[in-house]
Amino acid sequence: MTDNDYKINLIEKVTRSFYTKAINDVFIGYHFRKITANNGPLANIDDFNEHLEVINAFWQAQLLGIKFPRPAAHLLEAHEYLNIRLGELGRWVMLFKETLEEYRQENPEFINAWEVKIDAFQTGFKKYFFKV
């Protein structure tokens, strides 16, 4: 297994773990029902698999430089319809960082780099959505 393959596998493990928590979170879970095709309750993470593929491709582009199949410039616009609140963004960041911490021992340097990206996205979302 190459280093890139290892990191792709780690991205998939982290995102699956994070979104398993997030879709069931009392504060932000309802947003994920807006993403599914049927707009109904998510029974489990498998109901979210199609979107997870996009999320994994996005993080591979951000962290490994693998070409993202969609224009990344539309990331913020793509989330407008969710009407995310500032506290919900904070909750997303907190849960994501907690999940990253669970995988830190596997590759501390890679997890640190991912946290830097999370912080940058939080800043971008705050500026775009909340003018902060």
GROMACS .gro file of N, CA, C and O in nm:
model
  528
    1MET      N    1   0.086  -0.118   0.000
    1MET     CA    2   0.000   0.000   0.000
    1MET      C    3   0.090   0.124   0.000
    1MET      O    4   0.179   0.136   0.083
    2THR      N    5   0.064   0.213  -0.093
    2THR     CA    6   0.143   0.337  -0.099
    2THR      C    7   0.099   0.431   0.012
    2THR      O    8  -0.008   0.412   0.073
    3ASP      N    9   0.178   0.534   0.035
    3ASP     CA   10   0.144   0.635   0.135
    3ASP      C   11   0.013   0.704   0.098
    3ASP      O   12  -0.071   0.728   0.185
    4ASN      N   13  -0.006   0.732  -0.031
    4ASN     CA   14  -0.131   0.795  -0.075
    4ASN      C   15  -0.251   0.703  -0.051
    4ASN      O   16  -0.356   0.749  -0.007
    5ASP      N   17  -0.235   0.575  -0.081
    5ASP     CA   18  -0.343   0.479  -0.057
    5ASP      C   19  -0.378   0.474   0.092
    5ASP      O   20  -0.496   0.469   0.130
    6TYR      N   21  -0.274   0.475   0.175
    6TYR     CA   22  -0.294   0.474   0.320
    6TYR      C   23  -0.374   0.598   0.363
    6TYR      O   24  -0.469   0.589   0.441
    7LYS      N   25  -0.337   0.713   0.309
    7LYS     CA   26  -0.405   0.838   0.347
    7LYS      C   27  -0.547   0.842   0.293
    7LYS      O   28  -0.638   0.893   0.361
    8ILE      N   29  -0.570   0.789   0.174
    8ILE     CA   30  -0.707   0.781   0.120
    8ILE      C   31  -0.792   0.694   0.211
    8ILE      O   32  -0.906   0.729   0.244
    9ASN      N   33  -0.737   0.583   0.255
    9ASN     CA   34  -0.807   0.494   0.348
    9ASN      C   35  -0.837   0.565   0.480
    9ASN      O   36  -0.947   0.552   0.535
   10LEU      N   37  -0.741   0.642   0.529
   10LEU     CA   38  -0.760   0.716   0.655
   10LEU      C   39  -0.868   0.823   0.637
   10LEU      O   40  -0.952   0.840   0.726
   11ILE      N   41  -0.868   0.892   0.525
   11ILE     CA   42  -0.973   0.991   0.497
   11ILE      C   43  -1.109   0.924   0.502
   11ILE      O   44  -1.203   0.976   0.563
   12GLU      N   45  -1.122   0.809   0.439
   12GLU     CA   46  -1.250   0.739   0.437
   12GLU      C   47  -1.293   0.695   0.577
   12GLU      O   48  -1.410   0.705   0.612
   13LYS      N   49  -1.199   0.648   0.657
   13LYS     CA   50  -1.232   0.607   0.794
   13LYS      C   51  -1.277   0.727   0.877
   13LYS      O   52  -1.376   0.718   0.951
   14VAL      N   53  -1.204   0.838   0.867
   14VAL     CA   54  -1.237   0.957   0.946
   14VAL      C   55  -1.372   1.013   0.905
   14VAL      O   56  -1.456   1.043   0.991
   15THR      N   57  -1.395   1.028   0.775
   15THR     CA   58  -1.522   1.087   0.732
   15THR      C   59  -1.640   0.998   0.769
   15THR      O   60  -1.743   1.047   0.814
   16ARG      N   61  -1.627   0.868   0.753
   16ARG     CA   62  -1.735   0.776   0.791
   16ARG      C   63  -1.762   0.787   0.941
   16ARG      O   64  -1.878   0.794   0.984
   17SER      N   65  -1.658   0.790   1.021
   17SER     CA   66  -1.673   0.802   1.165
   17SER      C   67  -1.739   0.935   1.203
   17SER      O   68  -1.833   0.939   1.283
   18PHE      N   69  -1.689   1.043   1.143
   18PHE     CA   70  -1.745   1.174   1.173
   18PHE      C   71  -1.892   1.183   1.135
   18PHE      O   72  -1.977   1.225   1.215
   19TYR      N   73  -1.925   1.144   1.012
   19TYR     CA   74  -2.063   1.158   0.967
   19TYR      C   75  -2.157   1.061   1.036
   19TYR      O   76  -2.276   1.090   1.050
   20THR      N   77  -2.108   0.949   1.085
   20THR     CA   78  -2.190   0.860   1.167
   20THR      C   79  -2.236   0.936   1.292
   20THR      O   80  -2.352   0.927   1.333
   21LYS      N   81  -2.145   1.013   1.350
   21LYS     CA   82  -2.181   1.095   1.467
   21LYS      C   83  -2.270   1.212   1.427
   21LYS      O   84  -2.370   1.242   1.492
   22ALA      N   85  -2.230   1.281   1.320
   22ALA     CA   86  -2.297   1.406   1.282
   22ALA      C   87  -2.443   1.385   1.242
   22ALA      O   88  -2.529   1.465   1.277
   23ILE      N   89  -2.472   1.277   1.167
   23ILE     CA   90  -2.611   1.257   1.122
   23ILE      C   91  -2.704   1.228   1.239
   23ILE      O   92  -2.825   1.248   1.229
   24ASN      N   93  -2.647   1.183   1.350
   24ASN     CA   94  -2.727   1.152   1.468
   24ASN      C   95  -2.717   1.259   1.577
   24ASN      O   96  -2.777   1.245   1.683
   25ASP      N   97  -2.643   1.365   1.549
   25ASP     CA   98  -2.623   1.469   1.649
   25ASP      C   99  -2.751   1.551   1.667
   25ASP      O  100  -2.815   1.591   1.569
   26VAL      N  101  -2.785   1.577   1.791
   26VAL     CA  102  -2.909   1.647   1.823
   26VAL      C  103  -2.908   1.791   1.770
   26VAL      O  104  -3.012   1.848   1.739
   27PHE      N  105  -2.792   1.851   1.755
   27PHE     CA  106  -2.783   1.991   1.712
   27PHE      C  107  -2.769   2.009   1.561
   27PHE      O  108  -2.821   2.105   1.506
   28ILE      N  109  -2.700   1.919   1.493
   28ILE     CA  110  -2.676   1.939   1.350
   28ILE      C  111  -2.727   1.825   1.262
   28ILE      O  112  -2.728   1.837   1.140
   29GLY      N  113  -2.773   1.719   1.320
   29GLY     CA  114  -2.815   1.602   1.243
   29GLY      C  115  -2.924   1.631   1.143
   29GLY      O  116  -2.927   1.572   1.034
   30TYR      N  117  -3.013   1.724   1.175
   30TYR     CA  118  -3.125   1.751   1.084
   30TYR      C  119  -3.078   1.805   0.949
   30TYR      O  120  -3.147   1.789   0.848
   31HIS      N  121  -2.963   1.869   0.944
   31HIS     CA  122  -2.913   1.921   0.816
   31HIS      C  123  -2.885   1.809   0.717
   31HIS      O  124  -2.902   1.827   0.597
   32PHE      N  125  -2.844   1.695   0.765
   32PHE     CA  126  -2.806   1.586   0.677
   32PHE      C  127  -2.927   1.520   0.611
   32PHE      O  128  -2.916   1.462   0.505
   33ARG      N  129  -3.044   1.534   0.673
   33ARG     CA  130  -3.166   1.486   0.609
   33ARG      C  131  -3.199   1.569   0.486
   33ARG      O  132  -3.264   1.523   0.394
   34LYS      N  133  -3.151   1.693   0.482
   34LYS     CA  134  -3.173   1.780   0.366
   34LYS      C  135  -3.090   1.734   0.246
   34LYS      O  136  -3.120   1.770   0.133
   35ILE      N  137  -2.986   1.658   0.271
   35ILE     CA  138  -2.892   1.617   0.168
   35ILE      C  139  -2.935   1.487   0.100
   35ILE      O  140  -2.904   1.465  -0.016
   36THR      N  141  -3.006   1.402   0.171
   36THR     CA  142  -3.044   1.272   0.114
   36THR      C  143  -3.149   1.290   0.006
   36THR      O  144  -3.223   1.388   0.004
   37ALA      N  145  -3.157   1.194  -0.081
   37ALA     CA  146  -3.249   1.201  -0.195
   37ALA      C  147  -3.394   1.208  -0.150
   37ALA      O  148  -3.474   1.280  -0.208
   38ASN      N  149  -3.430   1.135  -0.046
   38ASN     CA  150  -3.570   1.130  -0.005
   38ASN      C  151  -3.604   1.233   0.102
   38ASN      O  152  -3.717   1.243   0.145
   39ASN      N  153  -3.504   1.309   0.148
   39ASN     CA  154  -3.522   1.412   0.250
   39ASN      C  155  -3.587   1.357   0.376
   39ASN      O  156  -3.651   1.428   0.450
   40GLY      N  157  -3.569   1.229   0.398
   40GLY     CA  158  -3.628   1.165   0.515
   40GLY      C  159  -3.522   1.133   0.619
   40GLY      O  160  -3.405   1.165   0.602
   41PRO      N  161  -3.564   1.070   0.726
   41PRO     CA  162  -3.469   1.035   0.832
   41PRO      C  163  -3.360   0.940   0.781
   41PRO      O  164  -3.385   0.858   0.693
   42LEU      N  165  -3.245   0.955   0.835
   42LEU     CA  166  -3.134   0.867   0.801
   42LEU      C  167  -3.132   0.753   0.903
   42LEU      O  168  -3.113   0.777   1.021
   43ALA      N  169  -3.153   0.633   0.857
   43ALA     CA  170  -3.153   0.519   0.948
   43ALA      C  171  -3.012   0.491   1.000
   43ALA      O  172  -2.993   0.455   1.115
   44ASN      N  173  -2.914   0.507   0.913
   44ASN     CA  174  -2.775   0.486   0.952
   44ASN      C  175  -2.684   0.550   0.849
   44ASN      O  176  -2.731   0.608   0.751
   45ILE      N  177  -2.557   0.539   0.866
   45ILE     CA  178  -2.459   0.603   0.779
   45ILE      C  179  -2.470   0.553   0.635
   45ILE      O  180  -2.439   0.627   0.542
   46ASP      N  181  -2.518   0.432   0.614
   46ASP     CA  182  -2.530   0.380   0.478
   46ASP      C  183  -2.628   0.462   0.393
   46ASP      O  184  -2.615   0.468   0.272
   47ASP      N  185  -2.724   0.528   0.457
   47ASP     CA  186  -2.816   0.616   0.385
   47ASP      C  187  -2.745   0.740   0.332
   47ASP      O  188  -2.800   0.813   0.250
   48PHE      N  189  -2.626   0.762   0.379
   48PHE     CA  190  -2.548   0.882   0.346
   48PHE      C  191  -2.430   0.848   0.254
   48PHE      O  192  -2.349   0.933   0.222
   49ASN      N  193  -2.420   0.722   0.210
   49ASN     CA  194  -2.303   0.676   0.134
   49ASN      C  195  -2.276   0.757   0.007
   49ASN      O  196  -2.160   0.786  -0.024
   50GLU      N  197  -2.380   0.793  -0.066
   50GLU     CA  198  -2.359   0.867  -0.190
   50GLU      C  199  -2.291   1.001  -0.164
   50GLU      O  200  -2.198   1.040  -0.234
   51HIS      N  201  -2.336   1.070  -0.061
   51HIS     CA  202  -2.274   1.199  -0.028
   51HIS      C  203  -2.134   1.180   0.031
   51HIS      O  204  -2.046   1.261   0.009
   52LEU      N  205  -2.114   1.071   0.103
   52LEU     CA  206  -1.982   1.041   0.158
   52LEU      C  207  -1.877   1.029   0.047
   52LEU      O  208  -1.762   1.070   0.066
   53GLU      N  209  -1.915   0.974  -0.066
   53GLU     CA  210  -1.821   0.962  -0.178
   53GLU      C  211  -1.774   1.100  -0.223
   53GLU      O  212  -1.656   1.120  -0.251
   54VAL      N  213  -1.865   1.196  -0.229
   54VAL     CA  214  -1.830   1.333  -0.266
   54VAL      C  215  -1.740   1.396  -0.160
   54VAL      O  216  -1.640   1.460  -0.191
   55ILE      N  217  -1.776   1.374  -0.034
   55ILE     CA  218  -1.697   1.429   0.076
   55ILE      C  219  -1.556   1.370   0.075
   55ILE      O  220  -1.457   1.444   0.092
   56ASN      N  221  -1.545   1.241   0.054
   56ASN     CA  222  -1.412   1.178   0.048
   56ASN      C  223  -1.330   1.235  -0.067
   56ASN      O  224  -1.211   1.264  -0.051
   57ALA      N  225  -1.391   1.252  -0.182
   57ALA     CA  226  -1.321   1.309  -0.297
   57ALA      C  227  -1.277   1.452  -0.266
   57ALA      O  228  -1.165   1.494  -0.303
   58PHE      N  229  -1.362   1.527  -0.198
   58PHE     CA  230  -1.327   1.664  -0.160
   58PHE      C  231  -1.204   1.666  -0.069
   58PHE      O  232  -1.109   1.742  -0.094
   59TRP      N  233  -1.203   1.583   0.036
   59TRP     CA  234  -1.089   1.582   0.127
   59TRP      C  235  -0.964   1.527   0.060
   59TRP      O  236  -0.853   1.570   0.090
   60GLN      N  237  -0.978   1.433  -0.031
   60GLN     CA  238  -0.861   1.386  -0.106
   60GLN      C  239  -0.801   1.500  -0.187
   60GLN      O  240  -0.679   1.514  -0.196
   61ALA      N  241  -0.886   1.584  -0.245
   61ALA     CA  242  -0.837   1.700  -0.320
   61ALA      C  243  -0.767   1.799  -0.228
   61ALA      O  244  -0.658   1.849  -0.259
   62GLN      N  245  -0.828   1.824  -0.113
   62GLN     CA  246  -0.773   1.923  -0.020
   62GLN      C  247  -0.643   1.878   0.045
   62GLN      O  248  -0.551   1.956   0.062
   63LEU      N  249  -0.637   1.750   0.080
   63LEU     CA  250  -0.523   1.701   0.159
   63LEU      C  251  -0.415   1.632   0.076
   63LEU      O  252  -0.300   1.626   0.118
   64LEU      N  253  -0.453   1.580  -0.041
   64LEU     CA  254  -0.358   1.503  -0.120
   64LEU      C  255  -0.335   1.559  -0.260
   64LEU      O  256  -0.252   1.509  -0.335
   65GLY      N  257  -0.412   1.662  -0.296
   65GLY     CA  258  -0.397   1.722  -0.428
   65GLY      C  259  -0.458   1.641  -0.540
   65GLY      O  260  -0.431   1.667  -0.657
   66ILE      N  261  -0.542   1.544  -0.508
   66ILE     CA  262  -0.611   1.464  -0.610
   66ILE      C  263  -0.721   1.550  -0.670
   66ILE      O  264  -0.795   1.617  -0.598
   67LYS      N  265  -0.733   1.550  -0.799
   67LYS     CA  266  -0.830   1.636  -0.868
   67LYS      C  267  -0.972   1.606  -0.821
   67LYS      O  268  -1.018   1.493  -0.823
   68PHE      N  269  -1.041   1.712  -0.779
   68PHE     CA  270  -1.180   1.701  -0.735
   68PHE      C  271  -1.269   1.703  -0.859
   68PHE      O  272  -1.250   1.787  -0.947
   69PRO      N  273  -1.366   1.612  -0.868
   69PRO     CA  274  -1.446   1.601  -0.990
   69PRO      C  275  -1.541   1.719  -1.015
   69PRO      O  276  -1.600   1.728  -1.120
   70ARG      N  277  -1.556   1.808  -0.918
   70ARG     CA  278  -1.645   1.924  -0.932
   70ARG      C  279  -1.565   2.050  -0.906
   70ARG      O  280  -1.462   2.046  -0.839
   71PRO      N  281  -1.614   2.165  -0.950
   71PRO     CA  282  -1.546   2.291  -0.916
   71PRO      C  283  -1.554   2.318  -0.766
   71PRO      O  284  -1.664   2.333  -0.712
   72ALA      N  285  -1.443   2.321  -0.698
   72ALA     CA  286  -1.441   2.342  -0.553
   72ALA      C  287  -1.482   2.484  -0.515
   72ALA      O  288  -1.519   2.510  -0.403
   73ALA      N  289  -1.476   2.575  -0.610
   73ALA     CA  290  -1.511   2.715  -0.581
   73ALA      C  291  -1.656   2.728  -0.537
   73ALA      O  292  -1.694   2.827  -0.477
   74HIS      N  293  -1.738   2.628  -0.566
   74HIS     CA  294  -1.879   2.635  -0.533
   74HIS      C  295  -1.912   2.573  -0.397
   74HIS      O  296  -2.028   2.554  -0.364
   75LEU      N  297  -1.810   2.542  -0.319
   75LEU     CA  298  -1.831   2.478  -0.189
   75LEU      C  299  -1.924   2.558  -0.100
   75LEU      O  300  -2.019   2.504  -0.044
   76LEU      N  301  -1.899   2.687  -0.087
   76LEU     CA  302  -1.982   2.768   0.001
   76LEU      C  303  -2.123   2.784  -0.054
   76LEU      O  304  -2.221   2.769   0.019
   77GLU      N  305  -2.133   2.811  -0.182
   77GLU     CA  306  -2.265   2.823  -0.245
   77GLU      C  307  -2.346   2.694  -0.230
   77GLU      O  308  -2.467   2.698  -0.210
   78ALA      N  309  -2.279   2.581  -0.239
   78ALA     CA  310  -2.347   2.451  -0.229
   78ALA      C  311  -2.412   2.430  -0.093
   78ALA      O  312  -2.504   2.351  -0.080
   79HIS      N  313  -2.365   2.503   0.007
   79HIS     CA  314  -2.420   2.487   0.142
   79HIS      C  315  -2.521   2.595   0.180
   79HIS      O  316  -2.576   2.592   0.289
   80GLU      N  317  -2.548   2.689   0.092
   80GLU     CA  318  -2.639   2.800   0.124
   80GLU      C  319  -2.778   2.751   0.164
   80GLU      O  320  -2.836   2.801   0.260
   81TYR      N  321  -2.833   2.654   0.091
   81TYR     CA  322  -2.970   2.610   0.116
   81TYR      C  323  -2.987   2.546   0.254
   81TYR      O  324  -3.100   2.533   0.303
   82LEU      N  325  -2.878   2.509   0.318
   82LEU     CA  326  -2.887   2.447   0.450
   82LEU      C  327  -2.922   2.548   0.560
   82LEU      O  328  -2.969   2.510   0.667
   83ASN      N  329  -2.895   2.677   0.533
   83ASN     CA  330  -2.920   2.781   0.634
   83ASN      C  331  -2.854   2.748   0.768
   83ASN      O  332  -2.919   2.747   0.872
   84ILE      N  333  -2.727   2.721   0.761
   84ILE     CA  334  -2.649   2.684   0.879
   84ILE      C  335  -2.637   2.804   0.972
   84ILE      O  336  -2.612   2.915   0.929
   85ARG      N  337  -2.654   2.778   1.101
   85ARG     CA  338  -2.635   2.881   1.203
   85ARG      C  339  -2.491   2.877   1.252
   85ARG      O  340  -2.424   2.774   1.242
   86LEU      N  341  -2.445   2.988   1.307
   86LEU     CA  342  -2.307   2.999   1.353
   86LEU      C  343  -2.273   2.891   1.457
   86LEU      O  344  -2.169   2.827   1.450
   87GLY      N  345  -2.362   2.868   1.551
   87GLY     CA  346  -2.339   2.765   1.652
   87GLY      C  347  -2.333   2.626   1.593
   87GLY      O  348  -2.259   2.540   1.641
   88GLU      N  349  -2.408   2.604   1.486
   88GLU     CA  350  -2.406   2.474   1.419
   88GLU      C  351  -2.272   2.452   1.348
   88GLU      O  352  -2.219   2.341   1.348
   89LEU      N  353  -2.219   2.559   1.291
   89LEU     CA  354  -2.085   2.549   1.232
   89LEU      C  355  -1.983   2.512   1.339
   89LEU      O  356  -1.900   2.425   1.319
   90GLY      N  357  -1.994   2.577   1.454
   90GLY     CA  358  -1.904   2.546   1.565
   90GLY      C  359  -1.918   2.402   1.611
   90GLY      O  360  -1.818   2.336   1.642
   91ARG      N  361  -2.040   2.352   1.613
   91ARG     CA  362  -2.064   2.212   1.652
   91ARG      C  363  -2.001   2.117   1.551
   91ARG      O  364  -1.939   2.018   1.588
   92TRP      N  365  -2.016   2.147   1.420
   92TRP     CA  366  -1.956   2.066   1.314
   92TRP      C  367  -1.805   2.060   1.334
   92TRP      O  368  -1.746   1.952   1.329
   93VAL      N  369  -1.744   2.175   1.357
   93VAL     CA  370  -1.598   2.181   1.376
   93VAL      C  371  -1.557   2.101   1.499
   93VAL      O  372  -1.462   2.023   1.494
   94MET      N  373  -1.629   2.118   1.609
   94MET     CA  374  -1.595   2.047   1.732
   94MET      C  375  -1.603   1.895   1.711
   94MET      O  376  -1.510   1.822   1.748
   95LEU      N  377  -1.712   1.848   1.651
   95LEU     CA  378  -1.726   1.704   1.627
   95LEU      C  379  -1.619   1.652   1.532
   95LEU      O  380  -1.566   1.542   1.551
   96PHE      N  381  -1.586   1.731   1.429
   96PHE     CA  382  -1.485   1.687   1.334
   96PHE      C  383  -1.349   1.676   1.403
   96PHE      O  384  -1.276   1.578   1.386
   97LYS      N  385  -1.316   1.777   1.484
   97LYS     CA  386  -1.187   1.774   1.553
   97LYS      C  387  -1.181   1.661   1.656
   97LYS      O  388  -1.075   1.599   1.674
   98GLU      N  389  -1.291   1.633   1.722
   98GLU     CA  390  -1.295   1.519   1.814
   98GLU      C  391  -1.268   1.389   1.739
   98GLU      O  392  -1.196   1.302   1.787
   99THR      N  393  -1.327   1.377   1.621
   99THR     CA  394  -1.305   1.257   1.540
   99THR      C  395  -1.161   1.249   1.494
   99THR      O  396  -1.100   1.141   1.500
  100LEU      N  397  -1.105   1.359   1.449
  100LEU     CA  398  -0.964   1.359   1.408
  100LEU      C  399  -0.874   1.315   1.523
  100LEU      O  400  -0.778   1.241   1.503
  101GLU      N  401  -0.908   1.359   1.642
  101GLU     CA  402  -0.827   1.322   1.760
  101GLU      C  403  -0.825   1.171   1.780
  101GLU      O  404  -0.723   1.114   1.820
  102GLU      N  405  -0.935   1.105   1.749
  102GLU     CA  406  -0.943   0.959   1.763
  102GLU      C  407  -0.846   0.888   1.669
  102GLU      O  408  -0.809   0.773   1.693
  103TYR      N  409  -0.806   0.954   1.561
  103TYR     CA  410  -0.718   0.894   1.460
  103TYR      C  411  -0.577   0.953   1.461
  103TYR      O  412  -0.494   0.915   1.378
  104ARG      N  413  -0.550   1.042   1.555
  104ARG     CA  414  -0.421   1.112   1.558
  104ARG      C  415  -0.302   1.015   1.563
  104ARG      O  416  -0.202   1.036   1.496
  105GLN      N  417  -0.312   0.909   1.639
  105GLN     CA  418  -0.200   0.816   1.653
  105GLN      C  419  -0.164   0.747   1.522
  105GLN      O  420  -0.051   0.707   1.503
  106GLU      N  421  -0.262   0.733   1.431
  106GLU     CA  422  -0.234   0.667   1.304
  106GLU      C  423  -0.138   0.746   1.217
  106GLU      O  424  -0.057   0.688   1.145
  107ASN      N  425  -0.150   0.880   1.222
  107ASN     CA  426  -0.064   0.966   1.142
  107ASN      C  427  -0.075   1.109   1.194
  107ASN      O  428  -0.149   1.191   1.137
  108PRO      N  429  -0.002   1.142   1.301
  108PRO     CA  430  -0.016   1.273   1.365
  108PRO      C  431   0.006   1.392   1.269
  108PRO      O  432  -0.068   1.490   1.275
  109GLU      N  433   0.103   1.381   1.182
  109GLU     CA  434   0.134   1.490   1.090
  109GLU      C  435   0.017   1.516   0.993
  109GLU      O  436  -0.021   1.630   0.968
  110PHE      N  437  -0.039   1.409   0.942
  110PHE     CA  438  -0.151   1.420   0.848
  110PHE      C  439  -0.275   1.477   0.919
  110PHE      O  440  -0.344   1.563   0.866
  111ILE      N  441  -0.301   1.431   1.040
  111ILE     CA  442  -0.415   1.480   1.118
  111ILE      C  443  -0.395   1.628   1.151
  111ILE      O  444  -0.490   1.707   1.144
  112ASN      N  445  -0.274   1.669   1.184
  112ASN     CA  446  -0.246   1.811   1.209
  112ASN      C  447  -0.276   1.895   1.086
  112ASN      O  448  -0.337   2.002   1.096
  113ALA      N  449  -0.234   1.847   0.970
  113ALA     CA  450  -0.260   1.919   0.845
  113ALA      C  451  -0.411   1.929   0.819
  113ALA      O  452  -0.461   2.031   0.771
  114TRP      N  453  -0.483   1.823   0.851
  114TRP     CA  454  -0.628   1.822   0.832
  114TRP      C  455  -0.694   1.925   0.924
  114TRP      O  456  -0.786   1.996   0.884
  115GLU      N  457  -0.647   1.933   1.046
  115GLU     CA  458  -0.702   2.031   1.141
  115GLU      C  459  -0.681   2.174   1.090
  115GLU      O  460  -0.770   2.259   1.106
  116VAL      N  461  -0.567   2.200   1.030
  116VAL     CA  462  -0.541   2.332   0.972
  116VAL      C  463  -0.645   2.362   0.863
  116VAL      O  464  -0.697   2.473   0.855
  117LYS      N  465  -0.676   2.263   0.780
  117LYS     CA  466  -0.778   2.279   0.676
  117LYS      C  467  -0.916   2.304   0.738
  117LYS      O  468  -0.992   2.389   0.689
  118ILE      N  469  -0.948   2.233   0.844
  118ILE     CA  470  -1.077   2.252   0.912
  118ILE      C  471  -1.087   2.396   0.963
  118ILE      O  472  -1.190   2.463   0.947
  119ASP      N  473  -0.981   2.445   1.023
  119ASP     CA  474  -0.979   2.583   1.074
  119ASP      C  475  -0.997   2.683   0.959
  119ASP      O  476  -1.071   2.782   0.972
  120ALA      N  477  -0.932   2.657   0.846
  120ALA     CA  478  -0.944   2.746   0.730
  120ALA      C  479  -1.088   2.744   0.677
  120ALA      O  480  -1.142   2.849   0.640
  121PHE      N  481  -1.150   2.627   0.671
  121PHE     CA  482  -1.288   2.620   0.625
  121PHE      C  483  -1.382   2.690   0.722
  121PHE      O  484  -1.476   2.757   0.680
  122GLN      N  485  -1.357   2.676   0.850
  122GLN     CA  486  -1.440   2.745   0.948
  122GLN      C  487  -1.432   2.896   0.926
  122GLN      O  488  -1.534   2.966   0.925
  123THR      N  489  -1.312   2.947   0.905
  123THR     CA  490  -1.293   3.089   0.880
  123THR      C  491  -1.366   3.131   0.752
  123THR      O  492  -1.435   3.232   0.750
  124GLY      N  493  -1.352   3.051   0.646
  124GLY     CA  494  -1.419   3.081   0.520
  124GLY      C  495  -1.570   3.081   0.534
  124GLY      O  496  -1.638   3.171   0.482
  125PHE      N  497  -1.624   2.982   0.604
  125PHE     CA  498  -1.768   2.975   0.625
  125PHE      C  499  -1.817   3.095   0.706
  125PHE      O  500  -1.921   3.153   0.676
  126LYS      N  501  -1.742   3.133   0.809
  126LYS     CA  502  -1.782   3.247   0.892
  126LYS      C  503  -1.786   3.375   0.810
  126LYS      O  504  -1.879   3.455   0.821
  127LYS      N  505  -1.685   3.395   0.727
  127LYS     CA  506  -1.682   3.516   0.644
  127LYS      C  507  -1.795   3.516   0.543
  127LYS      O  508  -1.860   3.618   0.521
  128TYR      N  509  -1.819   3.405   0.480
  128TYR     CA  510  -1.919   3.395   0.373
  128TYR      C  511  -2.062   3.405   0.427
  128TYR      O  512  -2.144   3.479   0.375
  129PHE      N  513  -2.091   3.327   0.531
  129PHE     CA  514  -2.228   3.318   0.579
  129PHE      C  515  -2.263   3.417   0.689
  129PHE      O  516  -2.378   3.458   0.702
  130PHE      N  517  -2.165   3.455   0.769
  130PHE     CA  518  -2.195   3.535   0.889
  130PHE      C  519  -2.122   3.668   0.891
  130PHE      O  520  -2.133   3.743   0.987
  131LYS      N  521  -2.043   3.696   0.787
  131LYS     CA  522  -1.969   3.822   0.775
  131LYS      C  523  -1.883   3.850   0.897
  131LYS      O  524  -1.867   3.962   0.939
  132VAL      N  525  -1.830   3.742   0.957
  132VAL     CA  526  -1.744   3.751   1.077
  132VAL      C  527  -1.600   3.747   1.034
  132VAL      O  528  -1.559   3.666   0.956
   0.00000   0.00000   0.00000
